[in-house]
Short mmCIF file of C-alpha atoms in Angstrom, two decimals:
data_model
loop_
_atom_site.label_atom_id
_atom_site.label_comp_id
_atom_site.label_asym_id
_atom_site.label_seq_id
_atom_site.Cartn_x
_atom_site.Cartn_y
_atom_site.Cartn_z
CA ASN A 9 125.47 277.25 97.02
CA ALA A 10 125.28 280.75 98.23
CA GLY A 11 121.04 282.06 98.22
CA VAL A 12 119.94 284.92 96.59
CA MET A 13 121.84 288.01 97.61
CA GLN A 14 120.63 291.76 97.86
CA ASN A 15 122.03 294.73 99.14
CA PRO A 16 122.05 297.08 100.82
CA ARG A 17 119.87 295.56 103.46
CA HIS A 18 118.98 298.89 104.40
CA LEU A 19 119.04 302.26 102.34
CA VAL A 20 117.94 305.92 103.24
CA ARG A 21 117.55 308.22 100.95
CA ARG A 22 116.00 311.97 101.01
CA ARG A 23 113.46 312.63 98.58
CA GLY A 24 114.76 313.63 95.23
CA GLN A 25 117.96 311.35 95.39
CA GLU A 26 118.38 308.31 93.47
CA ALA A 27 118.21 304.77 94.94
CA ARG A 28 120.14 301.93 93.64
CA LEU A 29 119.24 298.34 95.05
CA ARG A 30 121.39 295.12 93.42
CA CYS A 31 120.43 291.66 93.50
CA SER A 32 122.35 288.67 92.52
CA PRO A 33 120.64 285.27 92.06
CA MET A 34 121.60 282.10 93.09
CA LYS A 35 124.27 280.23 90.87
CA GLY A 36 122.67 278.93 87.88
CA HIS A 37 119.45 281.06 87.96
CA SER A 38 119.16 283.07 84.91
CA HIS A 39 115.74 284.49 85.71
CA VAL A 40 114.94 287.52 88.36
CA TYR A 41 111.73 288.96 89.66
CA TRP A 42 111.38 292.01 91.99
CA TYR A 43 108.53 292.33 94.37
CA ARG A 44 107.68 295.36 96.42
CA GLN A 45 106.03 294.76 99.80
CA LEU A 46 104.74 297.91 101.54
CA PRO A 47 104.23 297.72 105.14
CA GLU A 48 101.45 295.33 106.11
CA GLU A 49 100.56 294.72 102.77
CA GLY A 50 101.55 291.49 100.48
CA LEU A 51 104.11 291.22 97.81
CA LYS A 52 103.16 293.23 94.43
CA PHE A 53 104.82 292.10 91.18
CA MET A 54 107.14 294.57 89.78
CA VAL A 55 109.12 293.40 87.09
CA TYR A 56 110.34 290.26 85.70
CA LEU A 57 114.06 289.76 83.52
CA GLN A 58 116.04 287.66 82.08
CA LYS A 59 120.12 288.31 81.13
CA GLU A 60 119.92 291.33 79.03
CA ASN A 61 116.00 291.16 78.72
CA ILE A 62 112.84 292.90 80.15
CA ILE A 63 110.31 290.09 80.33
CA ASP A 64 107.26 291.48 81.85
CA GLU A 65 107.63 295.00 83.68
CA SER A 66 103.67 295.32 84.07
CA GLY A 67 104.11 295.89 88.01
CA MET A 68 106.74 298.44 87.66
CA PRO A 69 105.56 302.20 87.65
CA LYS A 70 106.03 303.99 84.19
CA GLU A 71 107.82 306.95 85.59
CA ARG A 72 111.34 307.19 87.79
CA PHE A 73 111.86 303.08 88.11
CA SER A 74 113.97 301.31 85.85
CA ALA A 75 115.39 297.83 86.22
CA GLU A 76 118.44 295.87 84.18
CA PHE A 77 119.78 292.46 84.42
CA PRO A 78 123.33 292.79 82.54
CA LYS A 79 125.35 290.05 81.09
CA GLU A 80 127.77 290.41 83.63
CA GLY A 81 126.89 291.52 87.13
CA PRO A 82 123.96 291.90 89.45
CA SER A 83 120.16 292.77 88.76
CA ILE A 84 119.96 296.79 89.31
CA LEU A 85 116.05 298.39 90.39
CA ARG A 86 116.78 301.88 90.30
CA ILE A 87 114.59 304.20 91.56
CA GLN A 88 115.18 308.01 90.48
CA GLN A 89 113.82 311.13 92.41
CA VAL A 90 112.50 309.06 95.45
CA VAL A 91 109.40 310.06 97.32
CA ARG A 92 108.26 308.85 100.67
CA GLY A 93 105.73 306.48 98.98
CA ASP A 94 108.82 304.35 97.78
CA SER A 95 109.55 303.60 101.19
CA ALA A 96 109.09 299.88 101.36
CA ALA A 97 110.93 296.57 101.29
CA TYR A 98 112.13 295.47 97.87
CA PHE A 99 112.61 291.76 97.43
CA CYS A 100 114.60 289.98 94.47
CA ALA A 101 113.89 286.56 93.89
CA SER A 102 115.34 284.09 91.14
CA SER A 103 114.27 280.74 89.30
CA PRO A 104 116.40 278.38 87.43
CA VAL A 105 113.45 277.72 84.58
CA GLU A 106 115.19 275.67 82.76
CA LEU A 107 113.67 272.54 84.27
CA ARG A 108 109.96 273.82 85.06
CA PRO A 109 108.04 274.70 86.88
CA TYR A 110 110.21 275.81 89.63
CA GLU A 111 109.60 277.83 92.74
CA GLN A 112 111.36 281.23 93.03
CA TYR A 113 114.09 281.74 95.54
CA PHE A 114 113.74 285.11 97.47
CA GLY A 115 117.06 287.10 98.94
CA PRO A 116 116.43 289.11 102.26
CA GLY A 117 115.11 292.46 100.44
CA THR A 118 116.44 295.64 100.85
CA ARG A 119 114.42 298.45 103.04
CA LEU A 120 114.27 301.90 101.24
CA THR A 121 113.34 304.78 103.80
CA VAL A 122 112.60 307.73 102.07
CA THR A 123 113.47 310.90 104.38
CA ALA B 7 93.39 286.74 84.75
CA GLN B 8 95.35 284.85 87.32
CA SER B 9 94.50 285.35 91.10
CA VAL B 10 94.91 284.32 94.61
CA ALA B 11 92.94 285.34 97.57
CA GLN B 12 93.60 285.17 101.29
CA PRO B 13 90.28 285.93 103.05
CA GLU B 14 91.90 285.97 106.35
CA ASP B 15 93.93 288.83 107.34
CA GLN B 16 95.17 286.73 110.86
CA VAL B 17 94.62 283.34 112.32
CA ASN B 18 95.02 282.94 116.21
CA VAL B 19 95.85 279.19 117.32
CA ALA B 20 96.84 277.90 121.02
CA GLU B 21 100.03 275.98 120.32
CA GLY B 22 99.66 272.57 119.69
CA ASN B 23 96.16 272.66 118.26
CA PRO B 24 95.72 272.28 114.63
CA LEU B 25 95.88 274.94 112.01
CA THR B 26 94.75 276.06 109.00
CA VAL B 27 95.36 279.12 106.62
CA LYS B 28 93.15 279.62 103.67
CA CYS B 29 93.87 280.09 99.92
CA THR B 30 91.61 279.96 97.09
CA TYR B 31 93.11 280.62 93.23
CA SER B 32 91.55 281.63 90.23
CA VAL B 33 93.46 280.37 87.09
CA SER B 34 92.44 279.37 83.60
CA GLY B 35 94.12 276.37 83.32
CA ASN B 36 95.71 273.78 85.65
CA PRO B 37 97.45 275.94 88.09
CA TYR B 38 101.08 275.81 89.73
CA LEU B 39 100.38 276.26 93.58
CA PHE B 40 102.95 277.66 96.31
CA TRP B 41 102.98 278.66 100.00
CA TYR B 42 105.87 280.58 101.44
CA VAL B 43 106.69 281.67 104.57
CA GLN B 44 107.95 285.37 105.89
CA TYR B 45 109.49 285.81 109.11
CA PRO B 46 110.20 289.28 110.88
CA ASN B 47 112.60 291.52 108.89
CA ARG B 48 113.32 288.77 106.59
CA GLY B 49 112.48 287.45 103.05
CA LEU B 50 110.16 284.82 102.10
CA GLN B 51 110.94 281.09 102.51
CA PHE B 52 109.63 278.70 100.23
CA LEU B 53 107.66 275.86 102.35
CA LEU B 54 105.70 273.47 99.96
CA LYS B 55 104.08 273.60 96.47
CA TYR B 56 101.66 271.63 94.20
CA ILE B 57 102.31 271.10 90.18
CA THR B 58 100.67 267.59 89.90
CA GLY B 59 99.67 264.18 91.53
CA ASP B 60 98.54 263.51 95.01
CA ASN B 61 96.54 266.16 96.00
CA LEU B 62 97.72 266.59 99.74
CA VAL B 63 101.56 268.06 99.55
CA LYS B 64 103.96 267.47 102.36
CA GLY B 65 106.32 270.32 103.19
CA SER B 66 108.89 271.67 105.48
CA TYR B 67 108.50 272.20 109.00
CA GLY B 68 105.51 269.84 109.02
CA PHE B 69 103.71 271.96 106.94
CA GLU B 70 101.09 270.31 104.58
CA ALA B 71 98.72 271.79 102.08
CA GLU B 72 95.72 269.99 100.39
CA PHE B 73 94.78 271.08 96.27
CA ASN B 74 91.33 270.86 95.96
CA LYS B 75 90.10 271.28 92.42
CA SER B 76 86.59 271.67 92.48
CA GLN B 77 86.66 274.44 95.66
CA THR B 78 90.04 275.90 93.88
CA SER B 79 91.77 275.85 96.82
CA PHE B 80 95.00 275.48 98.62
CA HIS B 81 94.66 275.28 102.36
CA LEU B 82 97.90 275.07 104.46
CA LYS B 83 97.48 272.87 107.48
CA LYS B 84 99.76 271.75 110.38
CA PRO B 85 98.62 269.08 112.95
CA SER B 86 99.97 270.75 115.81
CA ALA B 87 100.81 274.20 115.80
CA LEU B 88 104.13 275.87 117.53
CA VAL B 89 104.90 278.96 118.64
CA SER B 90 107.56 279.58 116.40
CA ASP B 91 105.10 279.23 113.32
CA SER B 92 103.85 282.74 114.24
CA ALA B 93 105.03 284.76 110.72
CA LEU B 94 103.24 285.89 108.01
CA TYR B 95 102.28 283.17 105.01
CA PHE B 96 101.65 283.68 101.64
CA CYS B 97 99.84 281.87 99.06
CA ALA B 98 100.74 282.27 95.62
CA VAL B 99 99.78 280.88 92.23
CA ARG B 100 101.52 280.52 88.69
CA ASP B 101 99.51 279.64 85.33
CA PRO B 102 101.98 277.38 83.72
CA TYR B 103 100.29 278.13 80.30
CA ARG B 104 100.69 281.86 80.30
CA ASP B 105 104.12 283.33 81.81
CA ASP B 106 106.77 282.50 84.73
CA LYS B 107 105.15 285.30 86.65
CA ILE B 108 104.06 284.28 90.26
CA ILE B 109 100.96 285.93 91.68
CA PHE B 110 101.13 286.41 95.51
CA GLY B 111 97.99 286.75 98.15
CA LYS B 112 98.28 289.34 100.52
CA GLY B 113 99.16 287.20 103.16
CA THR B 114 97.70 285.91 106.52
CA ARG B 115 99.62 286.62 109.87
CA LEU B 116 99.45 283.85 111.81
CA HIS B 117 99.79 283.91 115.25
CA ILE B 118 100.59 280.93 117.88
CA LEU B 119 99.53 281.29 121.59
CA PRO B 120 101.32 279.63 124.14
#
């Protein structure tokens, strides 16, 4: 059973470009969470999604950031018009939740560098 | 609101000595508590969790944690530290009566000195 997969692992974007981060949850997991980790800081919750639904986006900036988890395919975190402050590691986690309370399983992360 | 605090940014321990990484939490009901470890340039790995039952929880790599309800703490412990235990450790809490969101502490960097 493959773990949570994220791609790309490293992404470099110039200021003003768009960044798309992908996350494929573990098989059988229907819930996805996105976190951001700034250098030398902890994890900050961004958004929690189920298939085709955003459950909680309280941690996501109101502008430039969006997330989706379509019926088919991976979850996508999209950052439009990136700025230097968006440089961080972005982690995706998934959980099955049918049998609570399950811990979350994390992907290896995507390290975004904005130049 | 639920929250978790890790009061130490960094903990240094000599190899072979016991280690403790501290965590306290704030949740309105009975919490679900977790410890994760992060090695350099890697994602988080689950170590252990407390849901209910025995207050002493055993996890991966010889780690254990003790749930103390009166002190609202969930400290991570290991009887004998290894150099390979050096990493960033995150405590996390979830309020099962609210939602499925897990709140993470800011992390404690553990240095095991050879």
